Amino acid sequence: MISQVVSEVGHILLTVSVLAWLGRLLFRSNRGAVIGFAIGAVLSVLPMEYSPQFYTRSVLGDLSVLSWVFLVHLLSRSVYGVSLISQGQGRVISLIAVVGGLLIYPASLGAPWPDFYRLGFDSAFLISAFAVAAFVFIFRGRFVVALWLLLALTGYGFCLLESLNFWDCLFDYPSFVVASGILLRWCIARSRRNRKSETELKTES
């Protein structure tokens, strides 16, 4: 029962976050973001067949903890102009999600690849490894990364999400795509900086 409530709240968060972002994009102001948020909140309380979360849930399924993290960051940035995830921590989160996705998704798509997804059901090693990683990130000051991992472990341990697989609690397809985009954007920006530095060195010489 509680997993259904969590899933519903997650998709309401998706609706208000995306509409707040669109409002800020269109009106280029916090007021536009607030208007978008308000519209999303109103739409979310409509009867089931008219509410956006009815359709997003049918398409996307249950949202992972990483999707929640990304959406809260998007909402905070749209409404308040505050980034909850720094660029450095965003890259770390994205790297973990992309590596994890490359481990489990090929087999689910029928590729000849070991089925690492089944480890998410009862592998003490996998759970312990991420628990240790969370505390390492705390000591290194990567608090958002640590919070993501700890929330995923909590969601898995207390069955707060509909899936009983730890991988699904950690990330999902939408957050995997977003994480891949973050890493791709960073790689492109870094490549441009390197080319610019090489050009400047050649000019000076």
Coordinates of N, CA and C in Angstrom, one line a residue:
M1 N 0.8 -1.2 0.0 CA 0.0 0.0 0.0 C 0.9 1.3 0.0
I2 N 1.9 1.3 0.9 CA 2.7 2.5 1.0 C 3.5 2.7 -0.3
S3 N 3.9 1.6 -1.0 CA 4.6 1.7 -2.2 C 3.8 2.4 -3.3
Q4 N 2.5 2.2 -3.3 CA 1.6 2.8 -4.3 C 1.5 4.3 -4.0
V5 N 1.5 4.7 -2.7 CA 1.4 6.1 -2.3 C 2.7 6.8 -2.8
V6 N 3.8 6.1 -2.5 CA 5.1 6.7 -2.9 C 5.2 6.9 -4.4
S7 N 4.7 5.9 -5.1 CA 4.7 6.0 -6.6 C 3.9 7.1 -7.1
E8 N 2.7 7.3 -6.5 CA 1.8 8.4 -6.9 C 2.4 9.7 -6.6
V9 N 3.0 9.9 -5.4 CA 3.7 11.1 -5.1 C 4.8 11.4 -6.0
G10 N 5.5 10.4 -6.4 CA 6.7 10.5 -7.3 C 6.2 11.1 -8.7
H11 N 5.1 10.6 -9.2 CA 4.6 11.1 -10.4 C 3.9 12.5 -10.3
I12 N 3.4 12.8 -9.1 CA 3.0 14.2 -8.9 C 4.2 15.1 -8.9
L13 N 5.3 14.7 -8.3 CA 6.5 15.5 -8.3 C 7.0 15.6 -9.8
L14 N 6.9 14.6 -10.6 CA 7.3 14.7 -12.0 C 6.5 15.8 -12.7
T15 N 5.2 15.8 -12.5 CA 4.3 16.8 -13.1 C 4.6 18.2 -12.8
V16 N 4.7 18.5 -11.5 CA 4.9 19.8 -11.0 C 6.4 20.3 -11.4
S17 N 7.3 19.4 -11.3 CA 8.7 19.8 -11.7 C 8.9 20.1 -13.1
V18 N 8.3 19.3 -14.0 CA 8.4 19.6 -15.4 C 7.7 20.8 -15.8
L19 N 6.5 21.0 -15.3 CA 5.7 22.2 -15.6 C 6.3 23.5 -15.0
A20 N 6.9 23.4 -13.8 CA 7.7 24.5 -13.3 C 8.9 24.9 -14.2
W21 N 9.6 23.9 -14.7 CA 10.7 24.1 -15.5 C 10.2 24.7 -16.8
L22 N 9.1 24.2 -17.4 CA 8.6 24.8 -18.6 C 8.2 26.2 -18.4
G23 N 7.5 26.5 -17.3 CA 7.1 27.9 -17.0 C 8.3 28.8 -16.9
R24 N 9.3 28.4 -16.2 CA 10.5 29.3 -16.1 C 11.2 29.4 -17.5
L25 N 11.1 28.4 -18.3 CA 11.7 28.5 -19.7 C 10.9 29.4 -20.6
L26 N 9.6 29.4 -20.4 CA 8.7 30.3 -21.3 C 8.7 31.7 -20.8
F27 N 8.6 31.9 -19.5 CA 8.5 33.3 -19.0 C 9.8 33.9 -18.5
R28 N 10.9 33.0 -18.5 CA 12.2 33.4 -18.0 C 12.2 34.1 -16.7
S29 N 11.4 33.6 -15.7 CA 11.3 34.2 -14.4 C 10.9 33.2 -13.4
N30 N 11.1 33.5 -12.1 CA 10.6 32.6 -11.1 C 9.1 32.6 -11.1
R31 N 8.4 33.7 -11.4 CA 7.0 33.7 -11.5 C 6.4 32.7 -12.5
G32 N 7.1 32.6 -13.6 CA 6.7 31.6 -14.6 C 6.8 30.2 -14.0
A33 N 7.9 29.9 -13.2 CA 8.0 28.6 -12.6 C 6.9 28.3 -11.6
V34 N 6.6 29.3 -10.8 CA 5.5 29.2 -9.8 C 4.2 28.9 -10.5
I35 N 3.9 29.6 -11.6 CA 2.7 29.4 -12.3 C 2.7 27.9 -12.8
G36 N 3.8 27.5 -13.4 CA 3.8 26.1 -13.9 C 3.6 25.1 -12.8
F37 N 4.2 25.4 -11.6 CA 4.1 24.5 -10.5 C 2.6 24.5 -10.0
A38 N 2.0 25.6 -10.0 CA 0.6 25.7 -9.6 C -0.3 24.9 -10.5
I39 N -0.1 25.1 -11.8 CA -0.9 24.3 -12.8 C -0.7 22.8 -12.6
G40 N 0.5 22.4 -12.4 CA 0.8 21.0 -12.1 C 0.1 20.5 -10.9
A41 N 0.1 21.3 -9.8 CA -0.6 20.9 -8.6 C -2.1 20.7 -8.8
V42 N -2.7 21.6 -9.6 CA -4.1 21.6 -9.9 C -4.4 20.3 -10.7
L43 N -3.6 20.1 -11.7 CA -3.8 18.9 -12.6 C -3.7 17.6 -11.8
S44 N -2.8 17.6 -10.8 CA -2.5 16.4 -10.0 C -3.7 15.9 -9.2
V45 N -4.6 16.9 -8.8 CA -5.8 16.5 -8.0 C -7.0 16.2 -8.8
L46 N -6.9 16.2 -10.1 CA -8.1 15.9 -10.9 C -8.4 14.4 -10.8
P47 N -9.6 13.9 -11.2 CA -9.9 12.5 -11.2 C -8.8 11.7 -12.0
M48 N -8.6 10.5 -11.6 CA -7.5 9.7 -12.2 C -7.4 9.7 -13.7
E49 N -8.5 9.6 -14.4 CA -8.4 9.5 -15.9 C -8.0 10.8 -16.5
Y50 N -8.0 11.9 -15.7 CA -7.7 13.2 -16.3 C -6.3 13.7 -15.7
S51 N -5.8 13.1 -14.8 CA -4.6 13.6 -14.1 C -3.3 13.1 -14.9
P52 N -2.3 13.9 -15.1 CA -1.1 13.6 -15.8 C -0.4 12.3 -15.3
Q53 N -0.4 12.2 -13.9 CA 0.3 11.1 -13.3 C -0.3 9.7 -13.7
F54 N -1.5 9.7 -14.1 CA -2.1 8.4 -14.5 C -1.4 8.0 -15.8
Y55 N -1.1 8.9 -16.7 CA -0.5 8.5 -17.9 C 1.0 8.4 -17.8
T56 N 1.6 9.2 -17.0 CA 3.1 9.1 -16.9 C 3.4 7.8 -16.1
R57 N 2.6 7.4 -15.2 CA 2.8 6.2 -14.5 C 2.7 5.0 -15.4
S58 N 1.7 5.0 -16.3 CA 1.5 3.9 -17.2 C 2.6 3.7 -18.2
V59 N 3.3 4.9 -18.5 CA 4.4 4.8 -19.5 C 5.7 4.5 -18.8
L60 N 6.0 5.2 -17.7 CA 7.3 5.1 -17.1 C 7.3 4.1 -15.9
G61 N 6.2 3.8 -15.4 CA 6.2 2.8 -14.2 C 6.6 3.6 -13.0
D62 N 7.1 2.8 -12.0 CA 7.5 3.3 -10.7 C 8.8 4.1 -10.9
L63 N 8.9 5.3 -10.3 CA 10.1 6.1 -10.4 C 11.1 5.6 -9.4
S64 N 12.4 5.6 -9.7 CA 13.5 5.3 -8.8 C 13.8 6.5 -7.9
V65 N 14.7 6.2 -7.0 CA 15.2 7.3 -6.1 C 16.0 8.3 -6.9
L66 N 16.7 7.9 -7.9 CA 17.5 8.8 -8.7 C 16.6 9.8 -9.4
S67 N 15.5 9.3 -9.9 CA 14.5 10.1 -10.6 C 14.0 11.2 -9.6
W68 N 13.7 10.8 -8.4 CA 13.3 11.7 -7.4 C 14.3 12.8 -7.2
V69 N 15.6 12.4 -7.0 CA 16.7 13.3 -6.8 C 16.8 14.3 -7.9
F70 N 16.8 13.8 -9.2 CA 16.8 14.7 -10.3 C 15.6 15.7 -10.4
L71 N 14.4 15.2 -10.0 CA 13.2 16.0 -10.1 C 13.2 17.1 -9.0
V72 N 13.6 16.7 -7.8 CA 13.7 17.7 -6.7 C 14.7 18.8 -7.1
H73 N 15.9 18.4 -7.7 CA 16.9 19.3 -8.2 C 16.3 20.3 -9.2
L74 N 15.5 19.7 -10.2 CA 14.9 20.5 -11.2 C 13.9 21.5 -10.7
L75 N 13.1 21.0 -9.7 CA 12.1 21.9 -9.1 C 12.7 23.0 -8.3
S76 N 13.8 22.7 -7.6 CA 14.5 23.7 -6.8 C 15.1 24.8 -7.7
R77 N 15.7 24.3 -8.8 CA 16.4 25.2 -9.7 C 15.4 26.1 -10.4
S78 N 14.2 25.5 -10.8 CA 13.2 26.2 -11.5 C 12.6 27.3 -10.7
V79 N 12.1 26.9 -9.5 CA 11.4 27.8 -8.6 C 12.2 28.8 -7.9
Y80 N 13.3 28.3 -7.3 CA 14.2 29.1 -6.4 C 15.5 29.5 -7.0
G81 N 15.8 28.9 -8.2 CA 17.1 29.2 -8.8 C 18.3 28.6 -8.0
V82 N 18.0 27.6 -7.2 CA 19.0 27.0 -6.3 C 19.3 25.6 -6.9
S83 N 20.6 25.3 -7.2 CA 21.0 23.9 -7.6 C 21.3 23.1 -6.4
L84 N 20.6 22.0 -6.2 CA 20.9 21.1 -5.1 C 22.0 20.2 -5.4
I85 N 22.3 19.9 -6.7 CA 23.3 19.0 -7.1 C 24.4 19.8 -7.8
S86 N 25.6 19.8 -7.2 CA 26.7 20.5 -7.8 C 27.1 19.7 -9.1
Q87 N 27.9 20.4 -10.0 CA 28.3 19.7 -11.2 C 29.2 18.5 -10.9
G88 N 30.1 18.6 -9.9 CA 30.9 17.5 -9.5 C 30.1 16.3 -9.0
Q89 N 29.2 16.6 -8.1 CA 28.4 15.5 -7.6 C 27.4 14.9 -8.7
G90 N 27.0 15.8 -9.6 CA 26.1 15.3 -10.7 C 26.9 14.4 -11.6
R91 N 28.2 14.6 -11.8 CA 29.0 13.7 -12.6 C 29.2 12.4 -11.9
V92 N 29.4 12.4 -10.6 CA 29.6 11.2 -9.9 C 28.3 10.3 -9.9
I93 N 27.2 11.0 -9.6 CA 25.9 10.3 -9.7 C 25.7 9.7 -11.0
S94 N 25.9 10.5 -12.1 CA 25.7 10.0 -13.4 C 26.6 8.9 -13.8
L95 N 27.8 8.9 -13.4 CA 28.8 7.8 -13.7 C 28.3 6.5 -13.0
I96 N 27.9 6.6 -11.8 CA 27.4 5.4 -11.1 C 26.2 4.8 -11.8
A97 N 25.2 5.7 -12.2 CA 24.0 5.3 -12.8 C 24.3 4.7 -14.2
V98 N 25.1 5.3 -15.0 CA 25.4 4.8 -16.3 C 26.2 3.5 -16.3
V99 N 27.1 3.4 -15.4 CA 27.8 2.1 -15.3 C 26.9 1.0 -14.8
G100 N 26.0 1.3 -13.8 CA 25.0 0.3 -13.4 C 24.1 0.0 -14.5
G101 N 23.6 1.0 -15.3 CA 22.7 0.7 -16.4 C 23.3 -0.2 -17.5
L102 N 24.6 0.1 -17.7 CA 25.3 -0.7 -18.7 C 25.5 -2.2 -18.3
L103 N 25.5 -2.4 -17.0 CA 25.6 -3.7 -16.4 C 24.3 -4.5 -16.6
I104 N 23.1 -3.8 -16.3 CA 21.9 -4.6 -16.2 C 21.0 -4.5 -17.4
Y105 N 21.0 -3.4 -18.2 CA 20.1 -3.2 -19.3 C 20.4 -4.1 -20.5
P106 N 21.6 -4.3 -20.9 CA 21.8 -5.1 -22.1 C 21.1 -6.5 -22.1
A107 N 21.2 -7.2 -20.9 CA 20.6 -8.5 -20.8 C 19.1 -8.4 -20.9
S108 N 18.5 -7.3 -20.3 CA 17.1 -7.2 -20.4 C 16.6 -6.9 -21.8
L109 N 17.5 -6.4 -22.6 CA 17.1 -6.1 -24.0 C 17.4 -7.2 -24.9
G110 N 17.9 -8.4 -24.4 CA 18.1 -9.6 -25.2 C 19.5 -9.7 -25.6
A111 N 20.4 -8.8 -25.2 CA 21.8 -9.0 -25.7 C 22.5 -10.1 -24.9
P112 N 23.5 -10.7 -25.5 CA 24.3 -11.8 -24.9 C 25.2 -11.3 -23.8
W113 N 24.6 -11.1 -22.6 CA 25.3 -10.4 -21.5 C 24.9 -11.0 -20.2
P114 N 25.8 -11.1 -19.2 CA 25.4 -11.7 -17.9 C 24.2 -11.0 -17.3
D115 N 23.3 -11.7 -16.6 CA 22.1 -11.1 -16.1 C 22.5 -10.5 -14.7
F116 N 23.1 -9.3 -14.6 CA 23.4 -8.7 -13.3 C 22.2 -8.2 -12.6
Y117 N 21.0 -8.1 -13.3 CA 19.8 -7.6 -12.7 C 19.4 -8.4 -11.5
R118 N 19.5 -9.8 -11.7 CA 19.0 -10.7 -10.6 C 19.8 -10.5 -9.3
L119 N 21.0 -9.9 -9.4 CA 21.8 -9.6 -8.1 C 21.0 -8.6 -7.2
G120 N 20.1 -7.8 -7.8 CA 19.4 -6.8 -7.1 C 18.4 -7.4 -6.2
F121 N 18.1 -8.7 -6.3 CA 17.0 -9.2 -5.4 C 17.5 -9.7 -4.1
D122 N 18.7 -10.3 -4.0 CA 19.1 -10.9 -2.7 C 20.7 -10.9 -2.5
S123 N 21.4 -10.1 -3.3 CA 22.8 -10.1 -3.2 C 23.3 -9.3 -2.0
A124 N 23.8 -9.9 -0.9 CA 24.3 -9.2 0.2 C 25.5 -8.4 -0.2
F125 N 26.3 -8.9 -1.1 CA 27.5 -8.2 -1.5 C 27.2 -6.9 -2.2
L126 N 26.2 -6.9 -3.1 CA 25.8 -5.7 -3.8 C 25.3 -4.6 -2.8
I127 N 24.4 -5.0 -1.9 CA 23.8 -4.1 -0.9 C 24.9 -3.5 0.0
S128 N 25.8 -4.4 0.4 CA 26.9 -4.0 1.3 C 27.8 -3.0 0.6
A129 N 28.1 -3.3 -0.6 CA 29.0 -2.5 -1.4 C 28.5 -1.0 -1.5
F130 N 27.2 -0.9 -1.8 CA 26.6 0.4 -1.9 C 26.5 1.1 -0.6
A131 N 26.3 0.3 0.5 CA 26.2 0.9 1.8 C 27.6 1.5 2.2
V132 N 28.6 0.7 1.9 CA 30.0 1.2 2.2 C 30.3 2.4 1.4
A133 N 29.9 2.4 0.1 CA 30.1 3.5 -0.8 C 29.4 4.8 -0.3
A134 N 28.2 4.6 0.3 CA 27.5 5.8 0.8 C 28.3 6.5 1.9
F135 N 28.8 5.7 2.8 CA 29.6 6.2 3.9 C 30.9 6.8 3.5
V136 N 31.5 6.2 2.5 CA 32.7 6.8 1.9 C 32.4 8.2 1.3
F137 N 31.3 8.3 0.6 CA 30.9 9.6 0.0 C 30.6 10.6 1.1
I138 N 30.1 10.2 2.2 CA 29.8 11.1 3.3 C 31.1 11.7 3.9
F139 N 32.1 10.8 4.1 CA 33.4 11.3 4.6 C 34.1 12.1 3.6
R140 N 33.8 12.0 2.3 CA 34.5 12.8 1.3 C 33.7 14.0 0.9
G141 N 32.6 14.3 1.7 CA 31.8 15.5 1.5 C 30.9 15.4 0.3
R142 N 30.7 14.3 -0.3 CA 29.7 14.1 -1.4 C 28.3 13.8 -0.8
F143 N 27.7 14.7 -0.2 CA 26.5 14.4 0.6 C 25.3 14.1 -0.2
V144 N 25.2 14.7 -1.4 CA 24.0 14.4 -2.2 C 24.1 13.0 -2.8
V145 N 25.3 12.6 -3.2 CA 25.6 11.2 -3.7 C 25.3 10.2 -2.6
A146 N 25.8 10.5 -1.4 CA 25.5 9.6 -0.3 C 24.0 9.5 0.1
L147 N 23.3 10.7 0.0 CA 21.9 10.7 0.3 C 21.1 9.8 -0.7
W148 N 21.5 9.9 -2.0 CA 20.9 9.1 -3.0 C 21.0 7.6 -2.7
L149 N 22.2 7.2 -2.4 CA 22.5 5.8 -2.1 C 21.7 5.3 -0.9
L150 N 21.8 6.2 0.2 CA 21.1 5.8 1.5 C 19.6 5.7 1.3
L151 N 19.0 6.6 0.5 CA 17.6 6.6 0.2 C 17.2 5.4 -0.6
A152 N 18.1 5.0 -1.5 CA 17.8 3.8 -2.3 C 17.9 2.5 -1.4
L153 N 18.8 2.5 -0.5 CA 18.9 1.4 0.4 C 17.7 1.3 1.3
T154 N 17.3 2.5 1.8 CA 16.1 2.6 2.7 C 14.8 2.1 1.9
G155 N 14.7 2.6 0.7 CA 13.5 2.2 -0.1 C 13.5 0.7 -0.4
Y156 N 14.7 0.1 -0.6 CA 14.7 -1.3 -0.9 C 14.5 -2.1 0.4
G157 N 15.1 -1.6 1.5 CA 15.0 -2.4 2.8 C 13.6 -2.4 3.4
F158 N 12.9 -1.3 3.2 CA 11.5 -1.1 3.8 C 10.4 -1.3 2.7
C159 N 10.8 -1.7 1.5 CA 9.9 -2.0 0.4 C 9.0 -0.8 0.2
L160 N 9.6 0.4 0.1 CA 8.8 1.6 -0.2 C 8.5 1.8 -1.6
L161 N 9.2 1.1 -2.5 CA 8.9 1.2 -3.9 C 8.3 -0.1 -4.4
E162 N 7.6 0.0 -5.5 CA 6.8 -1.2 -5.9 C 7.7 -2.4 -6.3
S163 N 8.9 -2.1 -6.9 CA 9.8 -3.1 -7.3 C 10.6 -3.6 -6.1
L164 N 10.8 -4.9 -6.0 CA 11.6 -5.6 -5.0 C 13.1 -5.7 -5.3
N165 N 13.5 -5.1 -6.5 CA 14.8 -5.2 -6.9 C 15.6 -3.9 -6.6
F166 N 16.8 -4.1 -6.0 CA 17.5 -2.9 -5.6 C 17.9 -2.0 -6.7
W167 N 18.2 -2.6 -7.9 CA 18.6 -1.8 -9.1 C 17.5 -0.8 -9.4
D168 N 16.2 -1.3 -9.3 CA 15.1 -0.4 -9.7 C 14.9 0.7 -8.6
C169 N 15.3 0.4 -7.4 CA 15.2 1.5 -6.4 C 16.3 2.5 -6.6
L170 N 17.5 2.1 -7.1 CA 18.6 3.0 -7.3 C 18.4 3.9 -8.5
F171 N 18.1 3.4 -9.7 CA 17.8 4.2 -10.9 C 16.9 3.4 -11.8
D172 N 16.4 4.2 -12.8 CA 15.5 3.6 -13.8 C 15.9 4.1 -15.2
Y173 N 15.1 3.7 -16.2 CA 15.4 4.1 -17.6 C 15.5 5.7 -17.8
P174 N 14.4 6.4 -17.3 CA 14.5 7.9 -17.4 C 15.7 8.5 -16.8
S175 N 16.0 8.1 -15.6 CA 17.2 8.7 -14.9 C 18.5 8.2 -15.5
F176 N 18.5 7.0 -16.1 CA 19.7 6.5 -16.8 C 19.9 7.4 -18.1
V177 N 18.9 7.8 -18.8 CA 19.0 8.6 -19.9 C 19.5 10.0 -19.5
V178 N 18.9 10.6 -18.5 CA 19.4 11.9 -18.0 C 20.8 11.8 -17.6
A179 N 21.2 10.8 -16.9 CA 22.6 10.6 -16.4 C 23.5 10.5 -17.6
S180 N 23.1 9.8 -18.7 CA 23.9 9.7 -19.9 C 24.1 11.0 -20.5
G181 N 23.0 11.8 -20.6 CA 23.1 13.1 -21.2 C 24.0 14.0 -20.4
I182 N 24.0 13.9 -19.1 CA 24.9 14.8 -18.2 C 26.4 14.4 -18.5
L183 N 26.7 13.1 -18.6 CA 28.1 12.7 -18.9 C 28.5 13.1 -20.3
L184 N 27.6 13.0 -21.3 CA 27.9 13.3 -22.7 C 28.1 14.8 -22.8
R185 N 27.3 15.6 -22.1 CA 27.5 17.1 -22.1 C 28.9 17.4 -21.5
W186 N 29.2 16.8 -20.4 CA 30.5 17.1 -19.7 C 31.7 16.7 -20.6
C187 N 31.5 15.5 -21.3 CA 32.6 15.1 -22.2 C 32.8 16.1 -23.4
I188 N 31.7 16.5 -23.9 CA 31.8 17.5 -25.0 C 32.4 18.8 -24.6
A189 N 32.0 19.3 -23.4 CA 32.5 20.5 -22.9 C 34.0 20.4 -22.6
R190 N 34.4 19.3 -22.0 CA 35.8 19.0 -21.7 C 36.6 18.9 -23.0
S191 N 36.1 18.3 -24.0 CA 36.8 18.2 -25.3 C 37.0 19.6 -25.9
R192 N 36.0 20.4 -25.8 CA 36.1 21.8 -26.4 C 37.1 22.6 -25.6
R193 N 37.2 22.4 -24.3 CA 38.2 23.2 -23.5 C 39.6 22.7 -23.9
N194 N 39.7 21.4 -24.1 CA 41.1 20.9 -24.5 C 41.5 21.4 -25.8
R195 N 40.6 21.5 -26.8 CA 40.9 22.0 -28.1 C 41.2 23.5 -28.0
K196 N 40.5 24.2 -27.2 CA 40.8 25.6 -27.0 C 42.1 25.8 -26.4
S197 N 42.5 25.0 -25.4 CA 43.8 25.1 -24.8 C 44.9 24.8 -25.8
E198 N 44.7 23.8 -26.6 CA 45.7 23.4 -27.6 C 45.9 24.5 -28.7
T199 N 44.8 25.2 -29.0 CA 44.8 26.3 -30.0 C 45.6 27.5 -29.4
E200 N 45.3 27.8 -28.1 CA 46.0 28.9 -27.5 C 47.5 28.6 -27.4
L201 N 47.9 27.4 -27.1 CA 49.3 27.0 -27.0 C 50.0 27.2 -28.3
K202 N 49.3 26.8 -29.4 CA 49.9 26.9 -30.7 C 50.0 28.3 -31.1
T203 N 49.0 29.1 -30.7 CA 49.1 30.6 -31.1 C 50.2 31.2 -30.3
E204 N 50.4 30.9 -29.1 CA 51.5 31.5 -28.3 C 52.9 31.1 -28.8
S205 N 53.0 29.8 -29.3 CA 54.3 29.4 -29.8 C 54.6 29.9 -31.2

